[in-house]
Amino acid sequence: MMHETTDKKWFDELVLELRLRQVHGSAIGDTVASAHELLADTGQRAEEAFGPARVYAAALELPSAPQHEWVRRALWPSLLGLLAFLLFNQAVVSAVRSEQMLVSPAQLALVATPVVLIALLPLYLTAVIRRIWVLIALSAICALAGLLSGVVAPTTPAGAWLAIDPLPWLIGSALTMVVLSTMNTIRSLRPNNDDILDPRSTTTHSNGTGTKVVVLITNWLFPILALAMLGLALSFR
């Protein structure tokens, strides 16, 4: 049992390391299958046969996607969705109250903090994935910045840097979130050619209903949160 548990952890680390190197799913499946076959023949543990998973992954020359392709396909749309949600969040209360949206430099800096942290994610993505405390720290910083942006929001036009009509920002940010969520939903419904498939298996893997629901909710998370904020603002009007 300990042998199987140790090997499973090693293979999980190997898959993670190969994913971080943007290796194609089919190549990962072939690599894992070949390693399993060798271990079955030799009776060795995975780390005894191949060494540490990170070192073994680095030594392999496997077909991979262009460097940082995921930035264009996933990160920038997510970043735009986050920015739209933050703008909606800032404009919704003022729009509901038929007031101008008051903006201060400190408020803009705090709102921009999560956007900048996510934009720089390619620089420290590996650290985020390998060390849970980094992810917790980043999440705490983003949450604190969002909270403080409301605290430092000007209460009078005299204390504001900008006083603007919130309605165009509210409508524009809402439409942006809906368009991005629709595009993500369409993309998620297409067949995924980068799944990790085991060539030793004759069965075809398919996502269950629960997974599809989670993906759908994730795609529409910002519009859902925006509706919640709109309901909250209306209730306190």
CSV table of N, CA and C in Angstrom, one decimal, residues 18-185:
chain,number,residue,atom,x,y,z
A,18,LEU,N,5.0,18.4,-16.0
A,18,LEU,CA,4.9,18.4,-17.4
A,18,LEU,C,3.8,19.4,-17.8
A,19,ARG,N,2.8,19.6,-17.1
A,19,ARG,CA,1.7,20.6,-17.4
A,19,ARG,C,2.3,22.0,-17.2
A,20,LEU,N,3.2,22.2,-16.2
A,20,LEU,CA,3.8,23.5,-16.0
A,20,LEU,C,4.7,23.8,-17.2
A,21,ARG,N,5.2,22.8,-17.9
A,21,ARG,CA,6.1,23.0,-19.1
A,21,ARG,C,5.2,23.0,-20.3
A,22,GLN,N,3.9,23.0,-20.2
A,22,GLN,CA,3.0,23.0,-21.3
A,22,GLN,C,3.1,21.9,-22.3
A,23,VAL,N,3.5,20.7,-21.8
A,23,VAL,CA,3.5,19.5,-22.7
A,23,VAL,C,2.1,19.1,-23.1
A,24,HIS,N,2.0,18.7,-24.3
A,24,HIS,CA,0.7,18.3,-24.8
A,24,HIS,C,0.2,17.1,-24.0
A,25,GLY,N,-1.2,17.0,-23.8
A,25,GLY,CA,-1.8,16.0,-23.0
A,25,GLY,C,-1.5,14.6,-23.5
A,26,SER,N,-1.5,14.4,-24.8
A,26,SER,CA,-1.2,13.1,-25.4
A,26,SER,C,0.2,12.6,-25.1
A,27,ALA,N,1.2,13.5,-25.1
A,27,ALA,CA,2.5,13.2,-24.8
A,27,ALA,C,2.7,12.9,-23.3
A,28,ILE,N,1.9,13.6,-22.4
A,28,ILE,CA,1.9,13.2,-21.0
A,28,ILE,C,1.4,11.8,-20.8
A,29,GLY,N,0.3,11.5,-21.4
A,29,GLY,CA,-0.3,10.2,-21.3
A,29,GLY,C,0.6,9.1,-21.7
A,30,ASP,N,1.3,9.3,-22.9
A,30,ASP,CA,2.3,8.3,-23.3
A,30,ASP,C,3.5,8.1,-22.3
A,31,THR,N,3.9,9.3,-21.8
A,31,THR,CA,5.0,9.2,-20.8
A,31,THR,C,4.7,8.5,-19.6
A,32,VAL,N,3.5,8.8,-19.0
A,32,VAL,CA,3.0,8.1,-17.8
A,32,VAL,C,2.8,6.6,-18.1
A,33,ALA,N,2.2,6.3,-19.2
A,33,ALA,CA,2.0,4.8,-19.6
A,33,ALA,C,3.3,4.1,-19.7
A,34,SER,N,4.3,4.7,-20.3
A,34,SER,CA,5.6,4.0,-20.5
A,34,SER,C,6.3,3.8,-19.2
A,35,ALA,N,6.2,4.8,-18.3
A,35,ALA,CA,6.8,4.7,-16.9
A,35,ALA,C,6.1,3.6,-16.1
A,36,HIS,N,4.8,3.5,-16.2
A,36,HIS,CA,4.1,2.4,-15.5
A,36,HIS,C,4.5,1.0,-16.0
A,37,GLU,N,4.7,0.9,-17.3
A,37,GLU,CA,5.1,-0.4,-17.9
A,37,GLU,C,6.5,-0.8,-17.5
A,38,LEU,N,7.4,0.2,-17.4
A,38,LEU,CA,8.7,-0.1,-17.0
A,38,LEU,C,8.7,-0.5,-15.5
A,39,LEU,N,8.0,0.1,-14.7
A,39,LEU,CA,7.9,-0.2,-13.2
A,39,LEU,C,7.3,-1.6,-13.0
A,40,ALA,N,6.3,-1.9,-13.9
A,40,ALA,CA,5.7,-3.2,-13.8
A,40,ALA,C,6.7,-4.3,-14.2
A,41,ASP,N,7.6,-4.0,-15.1
A,41,ASP,CA,8.6,-5.0,-15.5
A,41,ASP,C,9.7,-5.2,-14.5
A,42,THR,N,10.1,-4.1,-13.9
A,42,THR,CA,11.3,-4.1,-13.0
A,42,THR,C,10.9,-4.3,-11.5
A,43,GLY,N,9.7,-3.9,-11.1
A,43,GLY,CA,9.3,-4.0,-9.7
A,43,GLY,C,9.8,-2.9,-8.9
A,44,GLN,N,10.4,-1.9,-9.5
A,44,GLN,CA,11.0,-0.8,-8.8
A,44,GLN,C,9.9,0.3,-8.4
A,45,ARG,N,10.3,1.1,-7.4
A,45,ARG,CA,9.5,2.3,-7.1
A,45,ARG,C,9.8,3.4,-8.2
A,46,ALA,N,8.9,4.3,-8.4
A,46,ALA,CA,9.1,5.3,-9.4
A,46,ALA,C,10.3,6.2,-9.2
A,47,GLU,N,10.5,6.6,-7.9
A,47,GLU,CA,11.6,7.5,-7.7
A,47,GLU,C,13.0,6.8,-7.8
A,48,GLU,N,13.0,5.5,-7.5
A,48,GLU,CA,14.2,4.7,-7.6
A,48,GLU,C,14.6,4.5,-9.1
A,49,ALA,N,13.6,4.4,-10.0
A,49,ALA,CA,13.8,4.1,-11.4
A,49,ALA,C,14.1,5.4,-12.1
A,50,PHE,N,13.4,6.5,-11.8
A,50,PHE,CA,13.5,7.7,-12.6
A,50,PHE,C,14.1,8.9,-11.9
A,51,GLY,N,14.3,8.8,-10.6
A,51,GLY,CA,14.7,10.0,-9.8
A,51,GLY,C,13.5,10.9,-9.5
A,52,PRO,N,13.8,12.1,-8.9
A,52,PRO,CA,12.7,13.0,-8.5
A,52,PRO,C,11.9,13.4,-9.8
A,53,ALA,N,10.6,13.5,-9.6
A,53,ALA,CA,9.7,13.8,-10.7
A,53,ALA,C,10.1,15.1,-11.4
A,54,ARG,N,10.5,16.1,-10.7
A,54,ARG,CA,10.8,17.4,-11.3
A,54,ARG,C,12.0,17.3,-12.2
A,55,VAL,N,13.0,16.5,-11.7
A,55,VAL,CA,14.2,16.4,-12.5
A,55,VAL,C,14.0,15.5,-13.7
A,56,TYR,N,13.2,14.5,-13.6
A,56,TYR,CA,12.8,13.6,-14.7
A,56,TYR,C,12.1,14.4,-15.8
A,57,ALA,N,11.1,15.2,-15.3
A,57,ALA,CA,10.3,16.0,-16.3
A,57,ALA,C,11.2,16.9,-17.0
A,58,ALA,N,12.1,17.6,-16.3
A,58,ALA,CA,13.0,18.5,-17.0
A,58,ALA,C,13.9,17.9,-18.0
A,59,ALA,N,14.2,16.6,-17.8
A,59,ALA,CA,15.1,15.9,-18.7
A,59,ALA,C,14.4,15.4,-20.0
A,60,LEU,N,13.1,15.3,-20.0
A,60,LEU,CA,12.4,14.8,-21.1
A,60,LEU,C,12.3,15.9,-22.2
A,61,GLU,N,12.3,15.5,-23.4
A,61,GLU,CA,12.1,16.4,-24.6
A,61,GLU,C,10.8,16.0,-25.2
A,62,LEU,N,9.7,16.6,-24.9
A,62,LEU,CA,8.4,16.3,-25.3
A,62,LEU,C,7.7,17.5,-26.0
A,63,PRO,N,6.8,17.2,-27.0
A,63,PRO,CA,6.1,18.3,-27.7
A,63,PRO,C,5.3,19.1,-26.8
A,64,SER,N,5.4,20.4,-26.9
A,64,SER,CA,4.7,21.3,-26.0
A,64,SER,C,4.1,22.5,-26.8
A,65,ALA,N,3.2,23.1,-26.1
A,65,ALA,CA,2.6,24.3,-26.7
A,65,ALA,C,3.6,25.5,-26.7
A,66,PRO,N,3.4,26.5,-27.5
A,66,PRO,CA,4.3,27.6,-27.5
A,66,PRO,C,4.3,28.2,-26.1
A,67,GLN,N,5.4,28.8,-25.7
A,67,GLN,CA,5.6,29.3,-24.3
A,67,GLN,C,4.6,30.4,-24.0
A,68,HIS,N,3.9,30.2,-22.9
A,68,HIS,CA,2.9,31.1,-22.4
A,68,HIS,C,1.7,31.3,-23.3
A,69,GLU,N,1.4,30.2,-24.1
A,69,GLU,CA,0.2,30.3,-24.9
A,69,GLU,C,-1.0,30.5,-24.0
A,70,TRP,N,-1.0,29.9,-22.8
A,70,TRP,CA,-2.1,30.0,-21.9
A,70,TRP,C,-2.4,31.4,-21.5
A,71,VAL,N,-1.4,32.3,-21.6
A,71,VAL,CA,-1.6,33.7,-21.2
A,71,VAL,C,-2.6,34.3,-22.2
A,72,ARG,N,-2.4,34.1,-23.5
A,72,ARG,CA,-3.3,34.6,-24.5
A,72,ARG,C,-4.7,34.0,-24.4
A,73,ARG,N,-4.7,32.7,-24.2
A,73,ARG,CA,-6.0,32.0,-24.3
A,73,ARG,C,-6.8,32.0,-23.0
A,74,ALA,N,-6.2,32.1,-21.9
A,74,ALA,CA,-6.9,32.0,-20.6
A,74,ALA,C,-6.7,33.2,-19.7
A,75,LEU,N,-5.4,33.6,-19.5
A,75,LEU,CA,-5.1,34.7,-18.5
A,75,LEU,C,-5.7,36.0,-18.9
A,76,TRP,N,-5.5,36.5,-20.2
A,76,TRP,CA,-5.9,37.8,-20.5
A,76,TRP,C,-7.5,37.9,-20.5
A,77,PRO,N,-8.2,36.9,-21.0
A,77,PRO,CA,-9.7,37.0,-20.9
A,77,PRO,C,-10.1,37.0,-19.4
A,78,SER,N,-9.5,36.2,-18.5
A,78,SER,CA,-9.8,36.2,-17.1
A,78,SER,C,-9.5,37.6,-16.5
A,79,LEU,N,-8.4,38.2,-16.9
A,79,LEU,CA,-8.0,39.5,-16.4
A,79,LEU,C,-9.0,40.5,-16.8
A,80,LEU,N,-9.4,40.5,-18.1
A,80,LEU,CA,-10.4,41.4,-18.5
A,80,LEU,C,-11.7,41.3,-17.8
A,81,GLY,N,-12.1,40.0,-17.5
A,81,GLY,CA,-13.3,39.8,-16.8
A,81,GLY,C,-13.3,40.3,-15.4
A,82,LEU,N,-12.1,40.1,-14.7
A,82,LEU,CA,-11.9,40.7,-13.4
A,82,LEU,C,-12.0,42.2,-13.4
A,83,LEU,N,-11.3,42.8,-14.4
A,83,LEU,CA,-11.4,44.3,-14.4
A,83,LEU,C,-12.8,44.8,-14.6
A,84,ALA,N,-13.5,44.1,-15.5
A,84,ALA,CA,-14.9,44.5,-15.7
A,84,ALA,C,-15.8,44.4,-14.4
A,85,PHE,N,-15.5,43.3,-13.7
A,85,PHE,CA,-16.3,43.1,-12.5
A,85,PHE,C,-15.9,44.2,-11.4
A,86,LEU,N,-14.6,44.5,-11.3
A,86,LEU,CA,-14.2,45.6,-10.4
A,86,LEU,C,-14.8,46.9,-10.8
A,87,LEU,N,-14.9,47.2,-12.1
A,87,LEU,CA,-15.5,48.5,-12.5
A,87,LEU,C,-17.0,48.5,-12.2
A,88,PHE,N,-17.7,47.3,-12.4
A,88,PHE,CA,-19.1,47.2,-12.1
A,88,PHE,C,-19.3,47.4,-10.6
A,89,ASN,N,-18.5,46.8,-9.8
A,89,ASN,CA,-18.6,46.9,-8.4
A,89,ASN,C,-18.4,48.3,-7.9
A,90,GLN,N,-17.6,49.1,-8.6
A,90,GLN,CA,-17.4,50.5,-8.2
A,90,GLN,C,-18.6,51.4,-8.6
A,91,ALA,N,-19.2,51.0,-9.7
A,91,ALA,CA,-20.2,51.9,-10.3
A,91,ALA,C,-21.6,51.5,-9.8
A,92,VAL,N,-21.9,50.3,-9.4
A,92,VAL,CA,-23.2,49.9,-9.1
A,92,VAL,C,-24.0,50.7,-8.1
A,93,VAL,N,-23.3,51.0,-7.0
A,93,VAL,CA,-23.9,51.7,-5.9
A,93,VAL,C,-24.3,53.1,-6.3
A,94,SER,N,-23.4,53.8,-7.0
A,94,SER,CA,-23.7,55.1,-7.5
A,94,SER,C,-24.8,55.1,-8.5
A,95,ALA,N,-24.8,54.1,-9.4
A,95,ALA,CA,-25.9,54.1,-10.4
A,95,ALA,C,-27.2,53.8,-9.8
A,96,VAL,N,-27.3,53.0,-8.8
A,96,VAL,CA,-28.6,52.7,-8.1
A,96,VAL,C,-29.1,53.9,-7.4
A,97,ARG,N,-28.2,54.7,-6.8
A,97,ARG,CA,-28.6,55.9,-6.1
A,97,ARG,C,-28.7,57.1,-7.0
A,98,SER,N,-28.5,56.9,-8.3
A,98,SER,CA,-28.5,58.1,-9.3
A,98,SER,C,-27.6,59.2,-8.9
A,99,GLU,N,-26.4,58.8,-8.4
A,99,GLU,CA,-25.3,59.7,-8.0
A,99,GLU,C,-24.1,59.6,-9.0
A,100,GLN,N,-23.3,60.6,-9.0
A,100,GLN,CA,-22.0,60.4,-9.7
A,100,GLN,C,-21.1,59.5,-9.0
A,101,MET,N,-20.3,58.8,-9.8
A,101,MET,CA,-19.3,57.9,-9.2
A,101,MET,C,-18.0,58.7,-8.9
A,102,LEU,N,-17.7,58.7,-7.6
A,102,LEU,CA,-16.6,59.5,-7.1
A,102,LEU,C,-15.3,58.6,-7.0
A,103,VAL,N,-14.2,59.1,-7.6
A,103,VAL,CA,-13.0,58.2,-7.6
A,103,VAL,C,-11.8,59.0,-7.0
A,104,SER,N,-11.0,58.3,-6.3
A,104,SER,CA,-9.8,58.9,-5.7
A,104,SER,C,-8.6,58.2,-6.2
A,105,PRO,N,-7.4,58.8,-6.2
A,105,PRO,CA,-6.2,58.0,-6.6
A,105,PRO,C,-5.9,56.8,-5.7
A,106,ALA,N,-6.1,56.9,-4.4
A,106,ALA,CA,-5.9,55.7,-3.6
A,106,ALA,C,-6.9,54.6,-3.9
A,107,GLN,N,-8.1,54.9,-4.3
A,107,GLN,CA,-9.1,53.9,-4.6
A,107,GLN,C,-8.7,53.3,-5.9
A,108,LEU,N,-8.2,54.0,-6.9
A,108,LEU,CA,-7.8,53.4,-8.2
A,108,LEU,C,-6.6,52.5,-8.0
A,109,ALA,N,-5.7,52.9,-7.1
A,109,ALA,CA,-4.5,52.0,-6.8
A,109,ALA,C,-4.9,50.7,-6.2
A,110,LEU,N,-5.9,50.8,-5.3
A,110,LEU,CA,-6.3,49.5,-4.6
A,110,LEU,C,-7.1,48.7,-5.6
A,111,VAL,N,-7.9,49.3,-6.4
A,111,VAL,CA,-8.7,48.5,-7.4
A,111,VAL,C,-7.7,47.8,-8.4
A,112,ALA,N,-6.6,48.5,-8.8
A,112,ALA,CA,-5.7,48.0,-9.7
A,112,ALA,C,-4.8,46.9,-9.2
A,113,THR,N,-4.7,46.8,-7.8
A,113,THR,CA,-3.8,45.9,-7.2
A,113,THR,C,-4.1,44.4,-7.7
A,114,PRO,N,-5.3,43.9,-7.6
A,114,PRO,CA,-5.6,42.5,-8.1
A,114,PRO,C,-5.3,42.4,-9.5
A,115,VAL,N,-5.6,43.4,-10.3
A,115,VAL,CA,-5.4,43.3,-11.8
A,115,VAL,C,-3.9,43.2,-12.1
A,116,VAL,N,-3.0,44.0,-11.4
A,116,VAL,CA,-1.6,43.9,-11.6
A,116,VAL,C,-1.0,42.6,-11.1
A,117,LEU,N,-1.5,42.1,-10.0
A,117,LEU,CA,-1.0,40.8,-9.5
A,117,LEU,C,-1.3,39.7,-10.4
A,118,ILE,N,-2.5,39.7,-11.0
A,118,ILE,CA,-2.9,38.6,-12.0
A,118,ILE,C,-2.1,38.8,-13.3
A,119,ALA,N,-1.9,40.0,-13.7
A,119,ALA,CA,-1.2,40.3,-15.0
A,119,ALA,C,0.2,39.8,-14.9
A,120,LEU,N,0.8,39.8,-13.7
A,120,LEU,CA,2.2,39.4,-13.5
A,120,LEU,C,2.3,37.9,-13.1
A,121,LEU,N,1.1,37.2,-13.1
A,121,LEU,CA,1.1,35.8,-12.7
A,121,LEU,C,2.1,34.9,-13.5
A,122,PRO,N,2.3,35.1,-14.8
A,122,PRO,CA,3.3,34.2,-15.5
A,122,PRO,C,4.7,34.2,-14.8
A,123,LEU,N,5.0,35.3,-14.1
A,123,LEU,CA,6.3,35.4,-13.5
A,123,LEU,C,6.5,34.5,-12.2
A,124,TYR,N,5.3,34.2,-11.6
A,124,TYR,CA,5.4,33.4,-10.4
A,124,TYR,C,4.4,32.3,-10.3
A,125,LEU,N,3.9,31.9,-11.5
A,125,LEU,CA,2.9,30.8,-11.5
A,125,LEU,C,3.4,29.5,-10.9
A,126,THR,N,4.6,29.2,-11.2
A,126,THR,CA,5.2,28.0,-10.6
A,126,THR,C,5.2,28.0,-9.1
A,127,ALA,N,5.6,29.1,-8.5
A,127,ALA,CA,5.6,29.2,-7.0
A,127,ALA,C,4.2,29.1,-6.5
A,128,VAL,N,3.2,29.7,-7.2
A,128,VAL,CA,1.8,29.6,-6.7
A,128,VAL,C,1.3,28.2,-6.7
A,129,ILE,N,1.6,27.4,-7.7
A,129,ILE,CA,1.2,26.0,-7.8
A,129,ILE,C,1.9,25.1,-6.8
A,130,ARG,N,3.2,25.4,-6.6
A,130,ARG,CA,4.0,24.5,-5.7
A,130,ARG,C,3.9,24.8,-4.3
A,131,ARG,N,3.5,26.1,-3.9
A,131,ARG,CA,3.5,26.5,-2.5
A,131,ARG,C,2.1,27.1,-2.2
A,132,ILE,N,1.3,26.4,-1.5
A,132,ILE,CA,0.0,26.9,-1.2
A,132,ILE,C,0.0,28.2,-0.4
A,133,TRP,N,1.0,28.5,0.4
A,133,TRP,CA,1.0,29.7,1.1
A,133,TRP,C,1.1,30.9,0.2
A,134,VAL,N,1.7,30.8,-0.9
A,134,VAL,CA,1.8,31.9,-1.9
A,134,VAL,C,0.4,32.2,-2.4
A,135,LEU,N,-0.3,31.2,-2.8
A,135,LEU,CA,-1.7,31.4,-3.2
A,135,LEU,C,-2.6,32.1,-2.2
A,136,ILE,N,-2.4,31.6,-0.9
A,136,ILE,CA,-3.2,32.2,0.2
A,136,ILE,C,-2.8,33.7,0.4
A,137,ALA,N,-1.5,34.0,0.3
A,137,ALA,CA,-1.1,35.4,0.5
A,137,ALA,C,-1.6,36.2,-0.6
A,138,LEU,N,-1.6,35.8,-1.9
A,138,LEU,CA,-2.1,36.6,-3.0
A,138,LEU,C,-3.6,36.8,-2.9
A,139,SER,N,-4.3,35.7,-2.5
A,139,SER,CA,-5.8,35.9,-2.3
A,139,SER,C,-6.1,36.9,-1.2
A,140,ALA,N,-5.3,36.8,-0.1
A,140,ALA,CA,-5.6,37.8,1.0
A,140,ALA,C,-5.3,39.2,0.6
A,141,ILE,N,-4.2,39.4,-0.2
A,141,ILE,CA,-3.9,40.8,-0.7
A,141,ILE,C,-5.0,41.3,-1.6
A,142,CYS,N,-5.5,40.5,-2.5
A,142,CYS,CA,-6.6,40.9,-3.4
A,142,CYS,C,-7.9,41.2,-2.6
A,143,ALA,N,-8.2,40.3,-1.7
A,143,ALA,CA,-9.4,40.6,-0.9
A,143,ALA,C,-9.3,41.9,0.0
A,144,LEU,N,-8.1,42.1,0.6
A,144,LEU,CA,-7.9,43.3,1.4
A,144,LEU,C,-7.9,44.5,0.5
A,145,ALA,N,-7.4,44.4,-0.7
A,145,ALA,CA,-7.4,45.6,-1.6
A,145,ALA,C,-8.8,46.0,-2.0
A,146,GLY,N,-9.6,44.9,-2.3
A,146,GLY,CA,-11.0,45.2,-2.6
A,146,GLY,C,-11.8,45.8,-1.5
A,147,LEU,N,-11.5,45.3,-0.3
A,147,LEU,CA,-12.2,45.9,0.9
A,147,LEU,C,-11.8,47.3,1.2
A,148,LEU,N,-10.5,47.6,1.1
A,148,LEU,CA,-10.0,48.9,1.4
A,148,LEU,C,-10.4,49.9,0.3
A,149,SER,N,-10.6,49.5,-0.9
A,149,SER,CA,-11.1,50.4,-2.0
A,149,SER,C,-12.4,51.0,-1.7
A,150,GLY,N,-13.3,50.2,-1.0
A,150,GLY,CA,-14.5,50.8,-0.6
A,150,GLY,C,-14.4,51.7,0.6
A,151,VAL,N,-13.4,51.4,1.5
A,151,VAL,CA,-13.2,52.3,2.6
A,151,VAL,C,-12.7,53.7,2.3
A,152,VAL,N,-11.8,53.7,1.3
A,152,VAL,CA,-11.2,55.0,0.9
A,152,VAL,C,-12.0,55.7,-0.2
A,153,ALA,N,-13.1,55.2,-0.6
A,153,ALA,CA,-13.9,55.8,-1.6
A,153,ALA,C,-14.4,57.2,-1.1
A,154,PRO,N,-14.3,58.3,-1.9
A,154,PRO,CA,-14.7,59.6,-1.5
A,154,PRO,C,-16.2,59.6,-1.2
A,155,THR,N,-16.6,60.4,-0.3
A,155,THR,CA,-18.0,60.6,0.1
A,155,THR,C,-18.6,61.9,-0.4
A,156,THR,N,-17.7,62.8,-0.8
A,156,THR,CA,-18.2,64.1,-1.3
A,156,THR,C,-17.4,64.4,-2.6
A,157,PRO,N,-18.0,65.2,-3.5
A,157,PRO,CA,-17.3,65.6,-4.7
A,157,PRO,C,-16.0,66.4,-4.4
A,158,ALA,N,-16.0,67.1,-3.3
A,158,ALA,CA,-14.8,67.9,-3.0
A,158,ALA,C,-13.6,67.0,-2.7
A,159,GLY,N,-13.8,65.8,-2.2
A,159,GLY,CA,-12.7,64.9,-1.9
A,159,GLY,C,-12.4,63.9,-3.0
A,160,ALA,N,-13.0,64.1,-4.2
A,160,ALA,CA,-12.8,63.1,-5.3
A,160,ALA,C,-11.9,63.7,-6.3
A,161,TRP,N,-11.1,62.8,-6.9
A,161,TRP,CA,-10.3,63.1,-8.0
A,161,TRP,C,-11.1,63.2,-9.3
A,162,LEU,N,-12.0,62.3,-9.5
A,162,LEU,CA,-12.9,62.3,-10.6
A,162,LEU,C,-14.3,62.1,-10.1
A,163,ALA,N,-15.3,62.8,-10.8
A,163,ALA,CA,-16.7,62.6,-10.6
A,163,ALA,C,-17.3,62.3,-12.0
A,164,ILE,N,-17.7,61.0,-12.2
A,164,ILE,CA,-18.2,60.6,-13.5
A,164,ILE,C,-19.5,60.0,-13.5
A,165,ASP,N,-20.2,59.9,-14.6
A,165,ASP,CA,-21.5,59.2,-14.7
A,165,ASP,C,-21.3,57.7,-14.6
A,166,PRO,N,-21.9,57.0,-13.7
A,166,PRO,CA,-21.6,55.6,-13.5
A,166,PRO,C,-22.3,54.7,-14.5
A,167,LEU,N,-23.4,55.2,-15.1
A,167,LEU,CA,-24.2,54.3,-16.0
A,167,LEU,C,-23.4,53.7,-17.2
A,168,PRO,N,-22.7,54.5,-17.9
A,168,PRO,CA,-21.9,53.9,-19.0
A,168,PRO,C,-20.9,52.8,-18.6
A,169,TRP,N,-20.3,53.1,-17.4
A,169,TRP,CA,-19.3,52.1,-16.9
A,169,TRP,C,-20.1,50.9,-16.4
A,170,LEU,N,-21.2,51.1,-15.8
A,170,LEU,CA,-22.0,49.9,-15.4
A,170,LEU,C,-22.4,49.0,-16.5
A,171,ILE,N,-23.0,49.7,-17.6
A,171,ILE,CA,-23.5,48.9,-18.7
A,171,ILE,C,-22.3,48.3,-19.5
A,172,GLY,N,-21.3,49.0,-19.7
A,172,GLY,CA,-20.1,48.5,-20.4
A,172,GLY,C,-19.5,47.3,-19.7
A,173,SER,N,-19.3,47.5,-18.4
A,173,SER,CA,-18.6,46.4,-17.7
A,173,SER,C,-19.5,45.1,-17.7
A,174,ALA,N,-20.9,45.3,-17.5
A,174,ALA,CA,-21.8,44.2,-17.5
A,174,ALA,C,-21.8,43.5,-18.9
A,175,LEU,N,-21.8,44.2,-20.0
A,175,LEU,CA,-21.8,43.6,-21.3
A,175,LEU,C,-20.4,42.9,-21.5
A,176,THR,N,-19.3,43.4,-21.0
A,176,THR,CA,-18.0,42.8,-21.2
A,176,THR,C,-18.0,41.4,-20.5
A,177,MET,N,-18.6,41.4,-19.2
A,177,MET,CA,-18.6,40.1,-18.5
A,177,MET,C,-19.5,39.1,-19.2
A,178,VAL,N,-20.6,39.5,-19.7
A,178,VAL,CA,-21.5,38.6,-20.4
A,178,VAL,C,-20.9,38.0,-21.6
A,179,VAL,N,-20.2,38.9,-22.4
A,179,VAL,CA,-19.6,38.4,-23.7
A,179,VAL,C,-18.5,37.5,-23.4
A,180,LEU,N,-17.6,37.8,-22.4
A,180,LEU,CA,-16.5,36.9,-22.0
A,180,LEU,C,-17.0,35.5,-21.5
A,181,SER,N,-18.1,35.6,-20.7
A,181,SER,CA,-18.6,34.3,-20.2
A,181,SER,C,-19.2,33.5,-21.3
A,182,THR,N,-19.9,34.1,-22.2
A,182,THR,CA,-20.4,33.4,-23.4
A,182,THR,C,-19.3,32.7,-24.2
A,183,MET,N,-18.3,33.5,-24.5
A,183,MET,CA,-17.1,32.9,-25.2
A,183,MET,C,-16.5,31.8,-24.5
A,184,ASN,N,-16.3,31.9,-23.1
A,184,ASN,CA,-15.7,30.8,-22.4
A,184,ASN,C,-16.6,29.6,-22.4
A,185,THR,N,-17.9,29.8,-22.3
A,185,THR,CA,-18.9,28.7,-22.3
A,185,THR,C,-18.8,27.9,-23.7
